[in-house]
Amino acid sequence: PAMKCLLQSGGDTVRVISYATASRNKKVYVMAANYLQGLLIAHEEEEDGEADRGGSGLVKAVVQLYTRARAKEELVRFYDARVKHVIDRDGGAGGGDYH
């Protein structure tokens, strides 16, 4: 219940991460990661794709929380969404030759 209240109140990112980490509860880890993922998406839309610079801490926190929760499916979906975002942002232009 405490995490739900924190998230519904607008959730201070630092407090969300801190509470989730201290809770040692898989459900709380996933709730916090889902919330942070939503913030990351909103930040990317506001900053026109610049979240890789400003949102890297959010990416790291989301990965850490999903990993702690052992939420493999959620982690795979998160990485998939990140890859799609980068491809869309960069127009599908692959800058390198990967052999």
Tab-separated table of N, CA and C in Angstrom:
chain	number	residue	atom	x	y	z
A	1	PRO	N	0.801	-1.209	0.000
A	1	PRO	CA	0.000	0.000	0.000
A	1	PRO	C	0.845	1.277	0.000
A	2	ALA	N	1.982	1.260	0.687
A	2	ALA	CA	2.807	2.470	0.770
A	2	ALA	C	3.343	2.869	-0.602
A	3	MET	N	3.757	1.891	-1.410
A	3	MET	CA	4.277	2.203	-2.734
A	3	MET	C	3.170	2.774	-3.606
A	4	LYS	N	1.972	2.221	-3.527
A	4	LYS	CA	0.860	2.739	-4.317
A	4	LYS	C	0.581	4.195	-3.965
A	5	CYS	N	0.599	4.503	-2.677
A	5	CYS	CA	0.370	5.885	-2.238
A	5	CYS	C	1.470	6.802	-2.748
A	6	LEU	N	2.703	6.343	-2.687
A	6	LEU	CA	3.835	7.132	-3.163
A	6	LEU	C	3.704	7.415	-4.656
A	7	LEU	N	3.325	6.407	-5.424
A	7	LEU	CA	3.185	6.572	-6.870
A	7	LEU	C	2.006	7.467	-7.218
A	8	GLN	N	0.897	7.309	-6.502
A	8	GLN	CA	-0.291	8.106	-6.781
A	8	GLN	C	-0.106	9.571	-6.410
A	9	SER	N	0.788	9.840	-5.486
A	9	SER	CA	1.012	11.224	-5.064
A	9	SER	C	1.954	11.957	-6.010
A	10	GLY	N	2.305	11.332	-7.100
A	10	GLY	CA	3.191	11.979	-8.057
A	10	GLY	C	4.599	11.448	-7.957
A	11	GLY	N	4.854	10.679	-6.941
A	11	GLY	CA	6.100	9.961	-6.762
A	11	GLY	C	7.377	10.702	-7.053
A	12	ASP	N	8.110	11.028	-6.036
A	12	ASP	CA	9.455	11.574	-6.170
A	12	ASP	C	10.345	10.402	-6.610
A	13	THR	N	11.003	10.538	-7.735
A	13	THR	CA	11.779	9.443	-8.321
A	13	THR	C	12.781	8.853	-7.335
A	14	VAL	N	13.488	9.696	-6.640
A	14	VAL	CA	14.491	9.215	-5.683
A	14	VAL	C	13.828	8.411	-4.575
A	15	ARG	N	12.696	8.883	-4.093
A	15	ARG	CA	11.981	8.173	-3.022
A	15	ARG	C	11.425	6.839	-3.521
A	16	VAL	N	10.927	6.827	-4.754
A	16	VAL	CA	10.399	5.583	-5.318
A	16	VAL	C	11.512	4.535	-5.379
A	17	ILE	N	12.660	4.916	-5.915
A	17	ILE	CA	13.790	3.987	-6.022
A	17	ILE	C	14.264	3.557	-4.643
A	18	SER	N	14.372	4.511	-3.746
A	18	SER	CA	14.844	4.223	-2.389
A	18	SER	C	13.893	3.274	-1.655
A	19	TYR	N	12.606	3.552	-1.722
A	19	TYR	CA	11.631	2.703	-1.048
A	19	TYR	C	11.621	1.303	-1.636
A	20	ALA	N	11.633	1.226	-2.964
A	20	ALA	CA	11.603	-0.084	-3.621
A	20	ALA	C	12.824	-0.906	-3.229
A	21	THR	N	13.974	-0.282	-3.245
A	21	THR	CA	15.216	-0.983	-2.908
A	21	THR	C	15.187	-1.476	-1.463
A	22	ALA	N	14.690	-0.648	-0.573
A	22	ALA	CA	14.636	-1.016	0.847
A	22	ALA	C	13.588	-2.082	1.137
A	23	SER	N	12.556	-2.160	0.295
A	23	SER	CA	11.443	-3.064	0.582
A	23	SER	C	11.807	-4.539	0.434
A	24	ARG	N	12.693	-4.825	-0.503
A	24	ARG	CA	13.079	-6.210	-0.801
A	24	ARG	C	11.865	-7.071	-1.153
A	25	ASN	N	10.930	-6.456	-1.845
A	25	ASN	CA	9.694	-7.132	-2.234
A	25	ASN	C	9.600	-7.109	-3.758
A	26	LYS	N	9.470	-8.281	-4.368
A	26	LYS	CA	9.464	-8.380	-5.830
A	26	LYS	C	8.336	-7.562	-6.463
A	27	LYS	N	7.152	-7.582	-5.858
A	27	LYS	CA	6.028	-6.824	-6.412
A	27	LYS	C	6.308	-5.324	-6.381
A	28	VAL	N	6.937	-4.873	-5.309
A	28	VAL	CA	7.281	-3.454	-5.187
A	28	VAL	C	8.345	-3.090	-6.211
A	29	TYR	N	9.338	-3.964	-6.424
A	29	TYR	CA	10.355	-3.722	-7.453
A	29	TYR	C	9.697	-3.517	-8.819
A	30	VAL	N	8.765	-4.394	-9.163
A	30	VAL	CA	8.110	-4.321	-10.472
A	30	VAL	C	7.247	-3.064	-10.570
A	31	MET	N	6.502	-2.738	-9.523
A	31	MET	CA	5.687	-1.519	-9.532
A	31	MET	C	6.553	-0.287	-9.753
A	32	ALA	N	7.672	-0.227	-9.044
A	32	ALA	CA	8.570	0.923	-9.165
A	32	ALA	C	9.197	0.970	-10.560
A	33	ALA	N	9.614	-0.173	-11.080
A	33	ALA	CA	10.209	-0.213	-12.421
A	33	ALA	C	9.202	0.215	-13.476
A	34	ASN	N	7.967	-0.244	-13.357
A	34	ASN	CA	6.921	0.155	-14.302
A	34	ASN	C	6.693	1.667	-14.260
A	35	TYR	N	6.670	2.206	-13.052
A	35	TYR	CA	6.486	3.652	-12.883
A	35	TYR	C	7.639	4.420	-13.524
A	36	LEU	N	8.854	3.986	-13.247
A	36	LEU	CA	10.031	4.667	-13.800
A	36	LEU	C	10.078	4.551	-15.317
A	37	GLN	N	9.644	3.426	-15.832
A	37	GLN	CA	9.595	3.248	-17.282
A	37	GLN	C	8.622	4.263	-17.893
A	38	GLY	N	7.494	4.478	-17.233
A	38	GLY	CA	6.542	5.491	-17.696
A	38	GLY	C	7.138	6.885	-17.666
A	39	LEU	N	7.912	7.187	-16.618
A	39	LEU	CA	8.591	8.483	-16.546
A	39	LEU	C	9.593	8.640	-17.681
A	40	LEU	N	10.293	7.585	-17.974
A	40	LEU	CA	11.292	7.605	-19.045
A	40	LEU	C	10.626	7.905	-20.383
A	41	ILE	N	9.510	7.267	-20.642
A	41	ILE	CA	8.777	7.500	-21.893
A	41	ILE	C	8.307	8.953	-21.958
A	42	ALA	N	7.760	9.461	-20.868
A	42	ALA	CA	7.301	10.848	-20.830
A	42	ALA	C	8.467	11.809	-21.039
A	43	HIS	N	9.603	11.514	-20.429
A	43	HIS	CA	10.794	12.356	-20.555
A	43	HIS	C	11.284	12.371	-21.999
A	44	GLU	N	11.256	11.219	-22.650
A	44	GLU	CA	11.698	11.133	-24.043
A	44	GLU	C	10.784	11.947	-24.947
A	45	GLU	N	9.495	11.906	-24.693
A	45	GLU	CA	8.554	12.670	-25.510
A	45	GLU	C	8.756	14.168	-25.314
A	46	GLU	N	9.004	14.579	-24.086
A	46	GLU	CA	9.246	15.999	-23.794
A	46	GLU	C	10.541	16.491	-24.419
A	47	GLU	N	11.557	15.688	-24.304
A	47	GLU	CA	12.892	16.093	-24.733
A	47	GLU	C	13.199	15.696	-26.161
A	48	ASP	N	12.204	15.204	-26.885
A	48	ASP	CA	12.370	14.813	-28.286
A	48	ASP	C	13.499	13.804	-28.454
A	49	GLY	N	13.481	12.763	-27.597
A	49	GLY	CA	14.446	11.679	-27.754
A	49	GLY	C	15.773	11.878	-27.065
A	50	GLU	N	15.907	12.910	-26.276
A	50	GLU	CA	17.180	13.175	-25.622
A	50	GLU	C	17.333	12.440	-24.293
A	51	ALA	N	16.461	11.502	-23.997
A	51	ALA	CA	16.489	10.815	-22.702
A	51	ALA	C	17.711	9.933	-22.546
A	52	ASP	N	18.371	9.588	-23.650
A	52	ASP	CA	19.571	8.782	-23.517
A	52	ASP	C	20.634	9.543	-22.727
A	53	ARG	N	20.584	10.863	-22.813
A	53	ARG	CA	21.524	11.670	-22.040
A	53	ARG	C	20.985	11.905	-20.634
A	54	GLY	N	19.744	12.407	-20.540
A	54	GLY	CA	19.171	12.772	-19.254
A	54	GLY	C	18.494	11.625	-18.532
A	55	GLY	N	18.084	10.589	-19.250
A	55	GLY	CA	17.325	9.510	-18.654
A	55	GLY	C	18.119	8.250	-18.407
A	56	SER	N	19.432	8.313	-18.583
A	56	SER	CA	20.225	7.093	-18.414
A	56	SER	C	20.144	6.549	-16.997
A	57	GLY	N	19.961	7.438	-16.016
A	57	GLY	CA	19.786	6.983	-14.644
A	57	GLY	C	18.480	6.220	-14.473
A	58	LEU	N	17.451	6.667	-15.196
A	58	LEU	CA	16.165	5.962	-15.148
A	58	LEU	C	16.291	4.588	-15.794
A	59	VAL	N	16.972	4.521	-16.918
A	59	VAL	CA	17.169	3.230	-17.593
A	59	VAL	C	17.877	2.269	-16.649
A	60	LYS	N	18.921	2.744	-16.025
A	60	LYS	CA	19.699	1.912	-15.103
A	60	LYS	C	18.837	1.430	-13.934
A	61	ALA	N	18.016	2.326	-13.391
A	61	ALA	CA	17.156	1.972	-12.263
A	61	ALA	C	16.103	0.944	-12.669
A	62	VAL	N	15.509	1.121	-13.857
A	62	VAL	CA	14.499	0.175	-14.332
A	62	VAL	C	15.113	-1.218	-14.480
A	63	VAL	N	16.278	-1.274	-15.105
A	63	VAL	CA	16.959	-2.561	-15.304
A	63	VAL	C	17.295	-3.190	-13.954
A	64	GLN	N	17.805	-2.397	-13.044
A	64	GLN	CA	18.172	-2.903	-11.718
A	64	GLN	C	16.951	-3.463	-10.978
A	65	LEU	N	15.846	-2.742	-11.024
A	65	LEU	CA	14.645	-3.193	-10.308
A	65	LEU	C	14.048	-4.453	-10.927
A	66	TYR	N	13.943	-4.497	-12.254
A	66	TYR	CA	13.431	-5.709	-12.899
A	66	TYR	C	14.366	-6.893	-12.624
A	67	THR	N	15.656	-6.642	-12.601
A	67	THR	CA	16.622	-7.707	-12.326
A	67	THR	C	16.455	-8.225	-10.900
A	68	ARG	N	16.337	-7.312	-9.954
A	68	ARG	CA	16.137	-7.727	-8.556
A	68	ARG	C	14.853	-8.516	-8.373
A	69	ALA	N	13.823	-8.157	-9.136
A	69	ALA	CA	12.538	-8.856	-9.048
A	69	ALA	C	12.563	-10.177	-9.803
A	70	ARG	N	13.638	-10.401	-10.537
A	70	ARG	CA	13.752	-11.571	-11.413
A	70	ARG	C	12.584	-11.612	-12.393
A	71	ALA	N	12.208	-10.422	-12.863
A	71	ALA	CA	11.089	-10.264	-13.792
A	71	ALA	C	11.644	-10.278	-15.215
A	72	LYS	N	11.950	-11.474	-15.687
A	72	LYS	CA	12.613	-11.625	-16.980
A	72	LYS	C	11.759	-11.122	-18.135
A	73	GLU	N	10.477	-11.440	-18.131
A	73	GLU	CA	9.601	-11.010	-19.218
A	73	GLU	C	9.522	-9.482	-19.293
A	74	GLU	N	9.376	-8.842	-18.146
A	74	GLU	CA	9.300	-7.387	-18.106
A	74	GLU	C	10.608	-6.769	-18.589
A	75	LEU	N	11.718	-7.356	-18.198
A	75	LEU	CA	13.028	-6.862	-18.614
A	75	LEU	C	13.213	-6.998	-20.124
A	76	VAL	N	12.790	-8.119	-20.675
A	76	VAL	CA	12.878	-8.320	-22.123
A	76	VAL	C	12.007	-7.291	-22.844
A	77	ARG	N	10.794	-7.073	-22.350
A	77	ARG	CA	9.907	-6.080	-22.983
A	77	ARG	C	10.507	-4.677	-22.894
A	78	PHE	N	11.147	-4.381	-21.767
A	78	PHE	CA	11.774	-3.064	-21.596
A	78	PHE	C	12.902	-2.880	-22.609
A	79	TYR	N	13.789	-3.863	-22.701
A	79	TYR	CA	14.887	-3.762	-23.669
A	79	TYR	C	14.356	-3.680	-25.094
A	80	ASP	N	13.327	-4.442	-25.397
A	80	ASP	CA	12.728	-4.407	-26.729
A	80	ASP	C	12.195	-3.002	-27.039
A	81	ALA	N	11.517	-2.406	-26.079
A	81	ALA	CA	10.983	-1.057	-26.267
A	81	ALA	C	12.109	-0.041	-26.447
A	82	ARG	N	13.203	-0.217	-25.697
A	82	ARG	CA	14.351	0.698	-25.822
A	82	ARG	C	14.969	0.605	-27.213
A	83	VAL	N	15.133	-0.612	-27.711
A	83	VAL	CA	15.721	-0.801	-29.038
A	83	VAL	C	14.817	-0.175	-30.101
A	84	LYS	N	13.518	-0.418	-30.001
A	84	LYS	CA	12.577	0.158	-30.969
A	84	LYS	C	12.616	1.678	-30.921
A	85	HIS	N	12.722	2.232	-29.715
A	85	HIS	CA	12.789	3.682	-29.571
A	85	HIS	C	14.028	4.237	-30.270
A	86	VAL	N	15.158	3.618	-30.057
A	86	VAL	CA	16.403	4.097	-30.666
A	86	VAL	C	16.327	4.001	-32.187
A	87	ILE	N	15.769	2.897	-32.685
A	87	ILE	CA	15.625	2.742	-34.138
A	87	ILE	C	14.699	3.821	-34.697
A	88	ASP	N	13.570	4.047	-34.030
A	88	ASP	CA	12.635	5.077	-34.484
A	88	ASP	C	13.271	6.467	-34.421
A	89	ARG	N	13.969	6.734	-33.345
A	89	ARG	CA	14.587	8.049	-33.156
A	89	ARG	C	15.654	8.318	-34.207
A	90	ASP	N	16.419	7.305	-34.500
A	90	ASP	CA	17.516	7.474	-35.450
A	90	ASP	C	17.097	7.202	-36.885
A	91	GLY	N	15.832	6.944	-37.098
A	91	GLY	CA	15.325	6.728	-38.434
A	91	GLY	C	15.770	5.413	-39.049
A	92	GLY	N	16.154	4.472	-38.236
A	92	GLY	CA	16.578	3.167	-38.743
A	92	GLY	C	17.942	3.202	-39.393
A	93	ALA	N	18.610	4.333	-39.299
A	93	ALA	CA	19.939	4.435	-39.916
A	93	ALA	C	20.965	3.764	-39.025
A	94	GLY	N	21.468	2.648	-39.470
A	94	GLY	CA	22.507	1.952	-38.723
A	94	GLY	C	23.845	2.558	-39.064
A	95	GLY	N	24.434	3.225	-38.113
A	95	GLY	CA	25.676	3.944	-38.375
A	95	GLY	C	26.880	3.068	-38.543
A	96	GLY	N	26.774	1.811	-38.166
A	96	GLY	CA	27.968	0.977	-38.226
A	96	GLY	C	27.759	-0.260	-39.050
A	97	ASP	N	28.839	-0.877	-39.393
A	97	ASP	CA	28.812	-2.129	-40.141
A	97	ASP	C	29.185	-3.234	-39.155
A	98	TYR	N	28.232	-4.066	-38.797
A	98	TYR	CA	28.441	-5.075	-37.759
A	98	TYR	C	28.692	-6.435	-38.372
A	99	HIS	N	29.924	-6.800	-38.478
A	99	HIS	CA	30.287	-8.123	-39.008
A	99	HIS	C	30.818	-8.967	-37.896
